[in-house]
Short mmCIF file of C-alpha atoms in Angstrom, two decimals:
data_model
loop_
_atom_site.label_atom_id
_atom_site.label_comp_id
_atom_site.label_asym_id
_atom_site.label_seq_id
_atom_site.Cartn_x
_atom_site.Cartn_y
_atom_site.Cartn_z
CA UNK A 1391 191.39 -70.97 117.99
CA UNK A 1392 188.72 -73.43 117.00
CA UNK A 1393 185.85 -73.79 119.45
CA UNK A 1394 184.49 -77.18 120.43
CA UNK A 1395 180.74 -77.51 120.47
CA UNK A 1396 179.54 -78.31 123.97
CA UNK A 1397 176.58 -80.65 124.31
CA UNK A 1398 174.21 -77.81 125.26
CA UNK A 1399 175.47 -75.48 122.55
CA UNK A 1400 175.38 -78.21 119.92
CA UNK A 1401 171.63 -78.71 120.32
CA UNK A 1402 170.55 -75.39 118.87
CA UNK A 1403 173.72 -74.78 116.84
CA UNK A 1404 173.13 -77.87 114.75
CA UNK A 1405 169.51 -76.90 114.31
CA UNK A 1406 170.50 -73.55 112.79
CA UNK A 1407 172.13 -73.24 109.37
CA UNK A 1408 175.60 -71.67 109.87
CA UNK A 1409 174.65 -68.71 107.69
CA UNK A 1410 171.88 -67.86 110.17
CA UNK A 1411 174.42 -67.95 112.99
CA UNK A 1412 176.63 -65.53 111.05
CA UNK A 1413 173.66 -63.17 110.68
CA UNK A 1414 172.64 -63.49 114.33
CA UNK A 1415 176.18 -62.55 115.43
CA UNK A 1416 175.97 -59.17 113.70
CA UNK A 1417 174.45 -56.11 115.34
CA UNK A 1418 171.46 -54.31 113.87
CA UNK A 1419 173.54 -51.68 112.05
CA UNK A 1420 175.79 -54.25 110.37
CA UNK A 1421 172.80 -56.36 109.34
CA UNK A 1422 171.01 -53.31 107.95
CA UNK A 1423 173.90 -52.78 105.53
CA UNK A 1424 174.31 -56.52 104.96
CA UNK A 1425 170.67 -56.65 103.84
CA UNK A 1426 171.57 -54.42 100.87
CA UNK A 1427 173.68 -57.23 99.45
CA UNK A 1428 172.08 -60.39 100.84
CA UNK A 1429 168.78 -61.75 99.56
CA UNK A 1430 167.88 -63.80 102.63
CA UNK A 1431 167.65 -61.06 105.28
CA UNK A 1432 165.64 -57.84 105.38
CA UNK A 1433 165.09 -54.86 107.65
CA UNK A 1434 161.57 -54.89 109.07
CA UNK A 1435 161.27 -51.44 110.70
CA UNK A 1436 161.33 -47.97 109.20
CA UNK A 1437 163.33 -46.74 112.18
CA UNK A 1438 166.31 -48.97 111.39
CA UNK A 1439 166.17 -47.95 107.73
CA UNK A 1440 166.34 -44.33 108.84
CA UNK A 1441 168.99 -44.91 111.53
CA UNK A 1442 171.55 -46.55 109.23
CA UNK A 1443 172.53 -44.54 106.15
CA UNK A 1444 173.10 -46.15 102.78
CA UNK A 1445 176.65 -47.33 102.19
CA UNK A 1446 178.08 -44.57 100.00
CA UNK A 1447 181.34 -44.36 98.15
CA UNK A 1448 182.66 -41.38 100.12
CA UNK A 1449 182.09 -43.36 103.34
CA UNK A 1450 183.82 -46.51 102.07
CA UNK A 1451 187.38 -45.44 102.73
CA UNK A 1452 190.12 -47.93 103.58
CA UNK A 1453 190.15 -48.75 107.28
CA UNK A 1454 193.36 -47.71 109.03
CA UNK A 1455 195.38 -50.53 110.59
CA UNK A 1456 195.54 -48.55 113.85
CA UNK A 1457 191.75 -48.54 113.97
CA UNK A 1458 191.71 -52.30 113.42
CA UNK A 1459 194.24 -52.85 116.20
CA UNK A 1460 192.13 -50.78 118.57
CA UNK A 1461 188.99 -52.64 117.59
CA UNK A 1462 190.69 -56.01 118.09
CA UNK A 1463 191.90 -54.97 121.52
CA UNK A 1464 188.41 -53.94 122.62
CA UNK A 1465 186.00 -56.29 120.85
CA UNK A 1466 182.31 -55.48 120.93
CA UNK A 1467 179.97 -57.83 122.72
CA UNK A 1468 176.56 -58.28 121.15
CA UNK A 1469 174.06 -57.47 123.89
CA UNK A 1470 171.02 -58.75 122.04
CA UNK A 1471 170.29 -60.44 118.74
CA UNK A 1472 168.50 -57.94 116.46
CA UNK A 1473 164.72 -58.22 116.26
CA UNK A 1474 164.20 -55.58 113.56
CA UNK A 1475 166.06 -57.73 110.99
CA UNK A 1476 164.45 -60.95 109.78
CA UNK A 1477 165.80 -63.99 107.95
CA UNK A 1478 163.87 -65.87 105.28
CA UNK A 1479 164.02 -69.56 106.19
CA UNK A 1480 162.62 -73.04 105.69
CA UNK A 1481 161.83 -74.74 109.01
CA UNK A 1482 162.05 -78.54 108.84
CA UNK A 1483 159.90 -80.36 111.39
CA UNK A 1484 160.30 -84.01 112.34
CA UNK A 1485 157.04 -85.11 110.74
CA UNK A 1486 154.26 -83.60 108.67
CA UNK A 1487 151.99 -83.98 111.71
CA UNK A 1488 154.37 -81.76 113.69
CA UNK A 1489 154.20 -79.03 111.03
CA UNK A 1490 150.40 -79.11 111.12
CA UNK A 1491 150.14 -78.89 114.92
CA UNK A 1492 153.07 -76.57 115.69
CA UNK A 1493 151.95 -73.17 116.95
CA UNK A 1494 152.33 -70.26 114.50
CA UNK A 1495 155.97 -69.29 113.98
CA UNK A 1496 156.99 -65.62 114.02
CA UNK A 1497 156.85 -64.34 110.44
CA UNK A 1498 155.23 -67.52 109.12
CA UNK A 1499 154.15 -67.45 105.46
CA UNK A 1500 153.12 -70.99 104.49
CA UNK A 1501 153.27 -74.69 105.40
CA UNK A 1502 153.67 -77.74 103.18
CA UNK A 1503 154.44 -81.28 104.30
CA UNK A 1504 156.97 -81.10 107.11
CA UNK A 1505 158.16 -77.64 106.01
CA UNK A 1506 157.29 -74.13 107.16
CA UNK A 1507 158.39 -71.05 105.19
CA UNK A 1508 158.80 -68.00 107.41
CA UNK A 1509 160.52 -64.62 107.71
CA UNK A 1510 161.73 -65.02 111.30
CA UNK A 1511 163.28 -62.12 113.26
CA UNK A 1512 166.88 -62.98 114.05
CA UNK A 1513 166.14 -62.64 117.76
CA UNK A 1514 163.53 -65.41 117.54
CA UNK A 1515 165.58 -67.99 115.66
CA UNK A 1516 167.07 -69.70 118.70
CA UNK A 1517 163.70 -70.03 120.43
CA UNK A 1518 162.14 -71.57 117.32
CA UNK A 1519 165.09 -73.97 116.96
CA UNK A 1520 164.71 -75.02 120.59
CA UNK A 1521 161.23 -76.48 119.98
CA UNK A 1522 161.29 -80.26 120.27
CA UNK A 1523 159.41 -80.75 116.99
CA UNK A 1524 161.80 -78.57 114.95
CA UNK A 1525 164.50 -80.61 113.24
CA UNK A 1526 166.44 -77.89 111.43
CA UNK A 1527 166.14 -74.26 110.30
CA UNK A 1528 167.59 -73.79 106.83
CA UNK A 1529 168.67 -70.46 105.40
CA UNK A 1530 167.13 -69.57 102.05
CA UNK A 1531 169.28 -69.55 98.92
CA UNK A 1532 169.87 -66.44 96.79
CA UNK A 1533 168.34 -66.46 93.32
CA UNK A 1534 170.51 -65.85 90.30
CA UNK A 1535 169.22 -63.20 87.93
CA UNK A 1536 169.12 -64.46 84.33
CA UNK A 1537 170.97 -61.95 82.18
CA UNK A 1538 170.30 -62.52 78.47
CA UNK A 1539 173.03 -61.50 76.05
CA UNK A 1540 171.70 -58.77 73.76
CA UNK A 1541 172.85 -58.74 70.16
CA UNK A 1542 172.30 -56.30 67.31
CA UNK A 1543 171.28 -58.88 64.74
CA UNK A 1544 167.62 -58.72 63.72
CA UNK A 1545 165.48 -61.77 64.39
CA UNK A 1546 162.16 -62.27 62.62
CA UNK A 1547 159.15 -63.38 64.64
CA UNK A 1548 157.85 -66.86 63.84
CA UNK A 1549 154.90 -66.85 61.47
CA UNK A 1550 152.79 -69.07 63.72
CA UNK A 1551 152.97 -71.15 66.84
CA UNK A 1552 156.38 -72.75 66.64
CA UNK A 1553 155.37 -76.18 67.83
CA UNK A 1554 152.44 -78.37 68.73
CA UNK A 1555 153.24 -80.71 71.62
CA UNK A 1556 151.64 -84.12 71.01
CA UNK A 1557 149.05 -85.16 68.44
CA UNK A 1558 146.27 -85.96 70.88
CA UNK A 1559 143.28 -83.64 70.94
CA UNK A 1560 143.41 -83.25 74.73
CA UNK A 1561 145.21 -80.03 75.68
CA UNK A 1562 146.26 -79.39 72.10
CA UNK A 1563 148.37 -76.19 72.01
CA UNK A 1564 147.92 -75.95 75.77
CA UNK A 1565 144.16 -75.72 75.74
CA UNK A 1566 142.66 -76.45 79.13
CA UNK A 1567 145.99 -76.03 80.95
CA UNK A 1568 147.15 -73.22 83.26
CA UNK A 1569 150.70 -72.25 82.34
CA UNK A 1570 152.35 -70.40 85.23
CA UNK A 1571 155.57 -68.43 84.79
CA UNK A 1572 157.77 -67.53 87.79
CA UNK A 1573 160.42 -65.07 86.69
CA UNK A 1574 162.13 -61.69 87.08
CA UNK A 1575 162.27 -58.40 85.20
CA UNK A 1576 158.53 -57.82 84.73
CA UNK A 1577 155.77 -59.06 82.42
CA UNK A 1578 154.75 -56.81 79.51
CA UNK A 1579 151.08 -57.80 79.38
CA UNK A 1580 150.55 -55.39 76.46
CA UNK A 1581 152.94 -57.20 74.09
CA UNK A 1582 151.26 -58.43 70.88
CA UNK A 1583 152.19 -62.01 71.74
CA UNK A 1584 149.81 -61.84 74.73
CA UNK A 1585 146.89 -59.95 73.18
CA UNK A 1586 143.50 -61.53 72.60
CA UNK A 1587 141.38 -61.13 69.46
CA UNK A 1588 139.36 -58.47 71.32
CA UNK A 1589 142.48 -56.48 72.21
CA UNK A 1590 142.79 -57.48 75.86
CA UNK A 1591 145.57 -59.46 77.51
CA UNK A 1592 145.80 -63.21 77.94
CA UNK A 1593 147.31 -62.84 81.42
CA UNK A 1594 144.68 -63.99 83.88
CA UNK A 1595 146.72 -62.95 86.94
CA UNK A 1596 150.08 -61.35 87.68
CA UNK A 1597 151.30 -61.43 91.27
CA UNK A 1598 154.06 -58.88 91.76
CA UNK A 1599 155.85 -59.95 94.95
CA UNK A 1600 157.57 -56.57 95.30
CA UNK A 1601 154.62 -54.38 94.34
CA UNK A 1602 152.21 -52.20 96.29
CA UNK A 1603 149.92 -50.83 93.55
CA UNK A 1604 147.16 -53.38 94.22
CA UNK A 1605 146.10 -55.43 97.26
CA UNK A 1606 148.14 -58.60 97.82
CA UNK A 1607 146.80 -62.14 97.45
CA UNK A 1608 145.00 -63.05 100.66
CA UNK A 1609 146.88 -66.30 101.21
CA UNK A 1610 150.34 -64.74 100.80
CA UNK A 1611 149.70 -61.32 102.35
CA UNK A 1612 152.36 -59.30 100.52
CA UNK A 1613 152.99 -57.81 97.07
CA UNK A 1614 150.34 -56.75 94.56
CA UNK A 1615 147.91 -58.92 92.59
CA UNK A 1616 146.81 -57.71 89.15
CA UNK A 1617 143.71 -59.37 87.69
CA UNK A 1618 142.81 -59.63 84.03
CA UNK A 1619 140.11 -57.02 84.62
CA UNK A 1620 142.73 -54.56 85.93
CA UNK A 1621 145.03 -55.17 82.97
CA UNK A 1622 142.32 -55.00 80.30
CA UNK A 1623 141.01 -51.73 81.77
CA UNK A 1624 144.51 -50.27 81.59
CA UNK A 1625 144.89 -51.32 77.94
CA UNK A 1626 141.55 -49.67 77.14
CA UNK A 1627 142.39 -46.45 79.00
CA UNK A 1628 145.95 -46.07 77.70
CA UNK A 1629 145.15 -44.25 74.39
CA UNK A 1630 143.04 -41.62 76.15
CA UNK A 1631 145.61 -41.03 78.86
CA UNK A 1632 148.54 -41.00 76.44
CA UNK A 1633 150.66 -43.42 78.48
CA UNK A 1634 151.45 -47.12 78.05
CA UNK A 1635 149.08 -49.49 79.80
CA UNK A 1636 151.92 -51.01 81.80
CA UNK A 1637 152.47 -47.58 83.39
CA UNK A 1638 148.84 -47.50 84.53
CA UNK A 1639 149.02 -50.91 86.20
CA UNK A 1640 152.66 -50.61 87.11
CA UNK A 1641 154.74 -53.53 88.35
CA UNK A 1642 157.67 -53.03 90.70
CA UNK A 1643 159.95 -53.90 87.81
CA UNK A 1644 159.49 -53.86 84.04
CA UNK A 1645 162.61 -53.54 81.94
CA UNK A 1646 162.88 -53.54 78.14
CA UNK A 1647 163.37 -57.07 76.81
CA UNK A 1648 162.54 -58.37 80.29
CA UNK A 1649 163.48 -61.98 80.92
CA UNK A 1650 160.00 -62.71 82.29
CA UNK A 1651 158.29 -61.39 79.15
CA UNK A 1652 160.69 -63.36 76.97
CA UNK A 1653 160.12 -66.66 78.79
CA UNK A 1654 156.34 -66.22 78.96
CA UNK A 1655 156.28 -65.62 75.21
CA UNK A 1656 158.19 -68.82 74.47
CA UNK A 1657 156.02 -70.91 76.78
CA UNK A 1658 152.54 -69.58 76.09
CA UNK A 1659 152.65 -66.57 73.78
CA UNK A 1660 150.48 -66.42 70.66
CA UNK A 1661 153.49 -67.71 68.71
CA UNK A 1662 154.79 -69.87 71.55
CA UNK A 1663 154.60 -73.54 72.47
CA UNK A 1664 151.17 -73.39 74.13
CA UNK A 1665 149.25 -70.46 72.60
CA UNK A 1666 145.87 -71.80 73.73
CA UNK A 1667 146.83 -72.11 77.40
CA UNK A 1668 145.49 -70.02 80.24
CA UNK A 1669 148.36 -67.78 81.36
CA UNK A 1670 149.31 -66.51 84.83
CA UNK A 1671 152.57 -65.25 86.28
CA UNK A 1672 154.51 -64.33 89.41
CA UNK A 1673 157.15 -61.62 89.39
CA UNK A 1674 159.94 -62.31 91.90
CA UNK A 1675 161.14 -58.80 92.60
CA UNK A 1676 164.91 -58.18 92.61
CA UNK A 1677 165.10 -54.48 93.53
CA UNK A 1678 167.96 -52.31 92.30
CA UNK A 1679 167.81 -49.58 94.92
CA UNK A 1680 169.74 -50.35 98.11
CA UNK A 1681 166.97 -49.18 100.45
CA UNK A 1682 164.49 -51.40 98.61
CA UNK A 1683 166.90 -54.32 98.80
CA UNK A 1684 167.29 -53.79 102.55
CA UNK A 1685 163.58 -54.25 103.14
CA UNK A 1686 163.00 -57.02 100.58
CA UNK A 1687 163.42 -60.77 100.36
CA UNK A 1688 164.32 -62.22 96.95
CA UNK A 1689 165.35 -65.77 97.67
CA UNK A 1690 164.31 -69.39 97.24
CA UNK A 1691 161.38 -69.12 99.68
CA UNK A 1692 159.77 -66.71 97.19
CA UNK A 1693 159.74 -69.50 94.60
CA UNK A 1694 157.86 -71.68 97.09
CA UNK A 1695 155.29 -68.92 97.69
CA UNK A 1696 154.91 -68.32 93.94
CA UNK A 1697 154.33 -72.02 93.28
CA UNK A 1698 151.66 -72.21 96.00
CA UNK A 1699 149.90 -69.17 94.52
CA UNK A 1700 149.77 -70.60 91.00
CA UNK A 1701 148.76 -74.09 92.12
CA UNK A 1702 145.92 -72.59 94.17
CA UNK A 1703 144.80 -70.69 91.06
CA UNK A 1704 144.81 -73.95 89.11
CA UNK A 1705 142.62 -75.57 91.76
CA UNK A 1706 140.25 -72.59 91.64
CA UNK A 1707 139.96 -72.90 87.85
CA UNK A 1708 139.91 -76.74 88.00
CA UNK A 1709 142.78 -76.89 85.48
CA UNK A 1710 145.99 -78.92 85.37
CA UNK A 1711 149.02 -76.70 85.96
CA UNK A 1712 152.39 -76.50 84.22
CA UNK A 1713 154.89 -74.20 85.95
CA UNK A 1714 158.13 -72.79 84.59
CA UNK A 1715 160.83 -71.40 86.93
CA UNK A 1716 163.68 -69.87 84.93
CA UNK A 1717 165.66 -69.07 88.07
CA UNK A 1718 168.34 -71.06 89.80
CA UNK A 1719 170.41 -71.38 92.96
CA UNK A 1720 173.90 -72.76 93.53
CA UNK A 1721 173.87 -73.82 97.15
CA UNK A 1722 173.08 -76.93 99.16
CA UNK A 1723 173.93 -80.56 98.38
CA UNK A 1724 172.26 -80.83 94.96
CA UNK A 1725 170.62 -84.11 95.95
CA UNK A 1726 167.05 -82.88 96.30
CA UNK A 1727 167.27 -82.37 100.06
CA UNK A 1728 167.10 -78.55 100.20
CA UNK A 1729 163.99 -76.83 101.49
CA UNK A 1730 162.86 -75.48 98.14
CA UNK A 1731 163.42 -78.88 96.46
CA UNK A 1732 161.30 -80.62 99.06
CA UNK A 1733 158.63 -77.95 98.78
CA UNK A 1734 158.37 -78.55 95.04
CA UNK A 1735 158.44 -82.32 95.45
CA UNK A 1736 155.59 -82.18 97.96
CA UNK A 1737 153.43 -80.28 95.48
CA UNK A 1738 154.06 -82.87 92.76
CA UNK A 1739 152.52 -85.70 94.78
CA UNK A 1740 149.15 -84.68 93.30
CA UNK A 1741 148.27 -85.50 89.66
CA UNK A 1742 147.88 -82.83 87.02
CA UNK A 1743 150.96 -80.82 87.99
CA UNK A 1744 154.29 -80.31 86.25
CA UNK A 1745 157.19 -78.05 87.18
CA UNK A 1746 160.20 -77.16 85.01
CA UNK A 1747 163.13 -75.51 86.84
CA UNK A 1748 166.20 -73.98 85.22
CA UNK A 1749 169.53 -75.72 85.73
CA UNK A 1750 171.21 -72.31 86.04
CA UNK A 1751 173.47 -70.15 83.91
CA UNK A 1752 176.78 -71.24 85.46
CA UNK A 1753 179.49 -72.72 83.29
CA UNK A 1754 180.46 -69.84 81.00
CA UNK A 1755 183.91 -70.64 79.62
CA UNK A 1756 185.09 -67.35 78.15
CA UNK A 1757 184.52 -63.61 78.42
CA UNK A 1758 181.86 -62.16 76.12
CA UNK A 1759 183.14 -58.58 76.52
CA UNK A 1760 186.48 -57.10 77.71
CA UNK A 1761 185.06 -56.38 81.19
CA UNK A 1762 183.11 -59.65 81.53
CA UNK A 1763 184.21 -61.84 84.44
CA UNK A 1764 181.24 -64.17 84.18
CA UNK A 1765 183.51 -66.96 82.95
CA UNK A 1766 185.10 -66.93 86.40
CA UNK A 1767 181.88 -66.44 88.33
CA UNK A 1768 180.29 -69.35 86.48
CA UNK A 1769 182.69 -71.90 87.92
CA UNK A 1770 180.74 -72.73 91.02
CA UNK A 1771 181.35 -76.47 91.51
CA UNK A 1772 184.29 -78.71 92.27
CA UNK A 1773 184.60 -82.31 93.36
CA UNK A 1774 187.34 -84.72 94.28
CA UNK A 1775 188.47 -87.40 96.68
CA UNK A 1776 190.65 -87.50 99.76
CA UNK A 1777 192.45 -90.76 99.03
CA UNK A 1778 193.11 -92.01 102.56
CA UNK A 1779 193.65 -91.12 106.16
CA UNK A 1780 196.60 -88.77 106.61
CA UNK A 1781 196.36 -87.36 103.07
CA UNK A 1782 194.89 -84.01 102.01
CA UNK A 1783 193.20 -82.38 99.03
CA UNK A 1784 193.48 -78.65 98.19
CA UNK A 1785 190.82 -76.46 96.59
CA UNK A 1786 191.51 -73.03 95.10
CA UNK A 1787 188.81 -70.47 95.81
CA UNK A 1788 189.46 -67.37 93.74
CA UNK A 1789 187.87 -64.08 94.77
CA UNK A 1790 188.24 -61.55 91.97
CA UNK A 1791 189.74 -58.24 93.03
CA UNK A 1792 191.97 -56.05 90.88
CA UNK A 1793 190.15 -52.69 91.02
CA UNK A 1794 187.11 -54.13 92.79
CA UNK A 1795 186.26 -54.61 96.45
CA UNK A 1796 183.95 -57.54 97.20
CA UNK A 1797 181.54 -56.51 99.98
CA UNK A 1798 179.09 -59.41 99.70
CA UNK A 1799 178.96 -62.52 101.86
CA UNK A 1800 181.09 -65.26 100.27
CA UNK A 1801 180.09 -68.84 101.00
CA UNK A 1802 181.69 -72.19 100.14
CA UNK A 1803 179.85 -75.42 101.01
CA UNK A 1804 181.58 -78.81 101.05
CA UNK A 1805 179.46 -81.97 101.30
CA UNK A 1806 180.86 -85.47 101.88
CA UNK A 1807 179.77 -88.90 103.10
CA UNK A 1808 178.68 -89.58 106.66
CA UNK A 1809 181.23 -92.39 107.03
CA UNK A 1810 184.22 -90.04 106.50
CA UNK A 1811 185.83 -87.45 108.77
CA UNK A 1812 187.61 -84.42 107.29
CA UNK A 1813 189.36 -81.58 109.07
CA UNK A 1814 189.63 -78.30 107.16
CA UNK A 1815 192.21 -75.50 106.98
CA UNK A 1816 191.93 -72.18 105.15
CA UNK A 1817 194.77 -70.00 103.86
CA UNK A 1818 193.80 -66.42 102.94
CA UNK A 1819 195.80 -64.78 100.13
CA UNK A 1820 199.30 -63.96 101.39
CA UNK A 1821 198.51 -65.09 104.95
CA UNK A 1822 199.19 -68.06 107.20
CA UNK A 1823 196.96 -71.11 107.51
CA UNK A 1824 193.97 -71.08 109.83
CA UNK A 1825 193.14 -74.52 111.19
CA UNK A 1826 192.85 -77.40 110.92
CA UNK A 1827 189.27 -77.33 112.21
CA UNK A 1828 188.17 -80.86 113.11
CA UNK A 1829 184.64 -82.25 112.85
CA UNK A 1830 182.23 -80.64 115.35
CA UNK A 1831 184.53 -77.63 115.76
CA UNK A 1832 184.01 -74.14 114.40
CA UNK A 1833 185.64 -70.73 114.00
CA UNK A 1834 183.12 -67.92 114.11
CA UNK A 1835 183.77 -64.36 112.90
CA UNK A 1836 187.55 -64.47 113.27
CA UNK A 1837 188.83 -61.05 112.22
CA UNK A 1838 191.66 -61.26 109.71
CA UNK A 1839 194.60 -58.89 109.36
CA UNK A 1840 192.80 -56.82 106.71
CA UNK A 1841 189.72 -56.38 108.93
CA UNK A 1842 187.35 -58.78 107.20
CA UNK A 1843 185.99 -61.89 108.92
CA UNK A 1844 186.28 -65.63 108.42
CA UNK A 1845 183.89 -68.27 109.78
CA UNK A 1846 184.36 -72.05 109.41
CA UNK A 1847 181.83 -74.68 110.51
CA UNK A 1848 182.67 -78.40 110.37
CA UNK A 1849 179.47 -80.32 111.08
CA UNK A 1850 178.53 -84.01 111.07
CA UNK A 1851 175.25 -85.59 109.97
CA UNK A 1852 173.52 -82.57 108.43
CA UNK A 1853 169.80 -82.81 109.32
CA UNK A 1854 168.72 -82.30 105.70
CA UNK A 1855 170.34 -85.46 104.32
CA UNK A 1856 172.63 -87.07 106.89
CA UNK A 1857 175.80 -86.09 105.01
CA UNK A 1858 178.71 -84.23 106.59
CA UNK A 1859 178.96 -80.53 105.85
CA UNK A 1860 181.67 -77.87 105.94
CA UNK A 1861 180.60 -74.24 105.56
CA UNK A 1862 183.16 -71.44 105.02
CA UNK A 1863 182.06 -67.79 105.07
CA UNK A 1864 184.01 -64.64 104.15
CA UNK A 1865 182.26 -61.62 105.61
CA UNK A 1866 183.05 -57.93 105.00
CA UNK A 1867 183.79 -55.40 107.73
CA UNK A 1868 181.38 -52.47 107.95
CA UNK A 1869 182.43 -49.76 110.39
CA UNK A 1870 182.47 -46.01 110.89
CA UNK A 1871 186.01 -46.04 109.51
CA UNK A 1872 185.01 -47.68 106.23
CA UNK A 1873 184.37 -50.99 104.52
CA UNK A 1874 186.70 -53.93 103.96
CA UNK A 1875 185.58 -56.68 101.62
CA UNK A 1876 186.91 -60.18 101.15
CA UNK A 1877 190.58 -60.17 100.16
CA UNK A 1878 191.14 -60.55 96.45
CA UNK A 1879 193.17 -63.49 95.24
CA UNK A 1880 193.40 -67.22 95.80
CA UNK A 1881 192.06 -68.66 99.06
CA UNK A 1882 193.29 -72.22 99.56
CA UNK A 1883 190.99 -74.67 101.31
CA UNK A 1884 192.68 -77.89 102.47
CA UNK A 1885 190.72 -81.01 103.40
CA UNK A 1886 192.61 -83.35 105.78
CA UNK A 1887 191.60 -87.00 105.89
CA UNK A 1888 191.11 -88.03 109.53
CA UNK A 1889 188.99 -91.11 108.83
CA UNK A 1890 188.41 -92.13 105.21
CA UNK A 1891 186.14 -94.91 103.96
CA UNK A 1892 185.17 -93.35 100.62
CA UNK A 1893 186.67 -89.84 100.57
CA UNK A 1894 184.49 -88.33 97.83
CA UNK A 1895 183.31 -84.73 98.25
CA UNK A 1896 181.49 -82.01 96.31
CA UNK A 1897 182.03 -78.27 96.81
CA UNK A 1898 179.71 -75.45 95.76
CA UNK A 1899 180.11 -71.69 95.79
CA UNK A 1900 176.92 -69.85 96.72
CA UNK A 1901 176.90 -66.19 95.79
CA UNK A 1902 174.65 -63.27 95.08
CA UNK A 1903 174.64 -61.67 91.65
CA UNK A 1904 177.46 -59.36 90.65
CA UNK A 1905 176.20 -55.84 91.14
CA UNK A 1906 178.43 -52.79 90.68
CA UNK A 1907 177.72 -50.23 93.38
CA UNK A 1908 179.99 -47.20 93.08
CA UNK A 1909 183.62 -46.18 92.75
CA UNK A 1910 185.93 -45.13 95.57
CA UNK A 1911 188.98 -43.55 93.96
CA UNK A 1912 190.42 -46.27 91.75
CA UNK A 1913 188.39 -49.01 93.39
CA UNK A 1914 184.92 -50.14 92.47
CA UNK A 1915 182.70 -51.57 95.18
CA UNK A 1916 181.04 -54.76 94.03
CA UNK A 1917 178.42 -56.93 95.66
CA UNK A 1918 179.52 -60.23 94.18
CA UNK A 1919 181.03 -63.61 94.92
CA UNK A 1920 183.18 -64.34 91.88
CA UNK A 1921 185.12 -67.52 92.19
CA UNK A 1922 186.21 -70.59 90.29
CA UNK A 1923 187.27 -74.14 90.78
#
């Protein structure tokens, strides 16, 4: 049954993004496993990492219906919100003055304008939200890993710099400009396209957010910062040691044909657009190992930290800065009101700064290989109109199954105008309707017949932009008996017009990257959110 928000409960509930409420309603063991497949939360203590084993295939057996019936009859009550799991968030304050004067927030990383970026323990979220100067706490958005398509055809390198931007002498070929690259996969600082005439590297700095081989930048306090002196010394020592220089000054990730290396070469390599530019980079670490993923954040707040780092370097060098972010997110309203958008906009209020952000890789229309389901996963947006009061509009939300089991968090966001009022119903594959859930009502962690969970939040006047917001979450079941992911098939979402002045809405699927984990008999566990319009 849908729950009505009481006045007292509504105060903090509307200050917390629904995703954060989903996290806070899970115990420490569940969140430890959830952190393997969710970029925005991380385990913060070694004890919890040791207490909860990695989710293995031989443990992921189907949960017996008798076990589910017993669990439903004796539901667990969460005694305390976990404090050894943290969420990466943007905290919106009422005014910039409030952000400057607010006492330090648990896990705080940086402040800009009326925003604070922090890794807040789940147990502290409600207390932070209760502060009178805090307007809203927004969950971070997962980053989408760019996955270039590799082909066998040979491609010749360009004979010289491929282009000169502008005919003016100022900053010709990027001279006198700091080009900063924020990317994934690792930067091969030894590549010929980054070598100087003296044999060193053109990379002035590389901040590896997931590294521990060098001290971190003082302002950020995590990761590893490689200086040009470190990198040049490694290049010089490599022949004597008989190992590549990138193994001497090792980043947390460096894959062959890395996306970061590729993008840096296009932007500011010796044969790139700006070969005379000063070059620096930030590696946003997306770890492959589950234990590393549990204890790591790799979300939109990391873009904000990377931007601050590179802009500070530009100020130190007294150079204008051009940043490139070849990473994207799917969530939020796509109107510039998200935390990371506002963070970037705040930085651009000063002259001499430019930022280019990828639009994303969604929109693939066909499979590139027989096992490629990217053409389904790429369909992340829908829009439409509820014509009038008393009418409805249906959306199909397809979760890919077949021989896979989806054990990631699935999220659908629906944004519509403040003047309208929509109720929402959800029909799981092969099941009855749940709802309708009217505005200012919610269903939280309702266990479905297969054991997985459904949460629906219908909120008015979202603090980020004043629009109305519906959030729908499909959460897996993790238990001693096994794992149950989101049911495969078509989930139908029905919007009911209660009051309609305009009726237009936009819907977005937010999902982590597809990541095959392991097989369980004929099933393959996947951490993914494949869906389509």
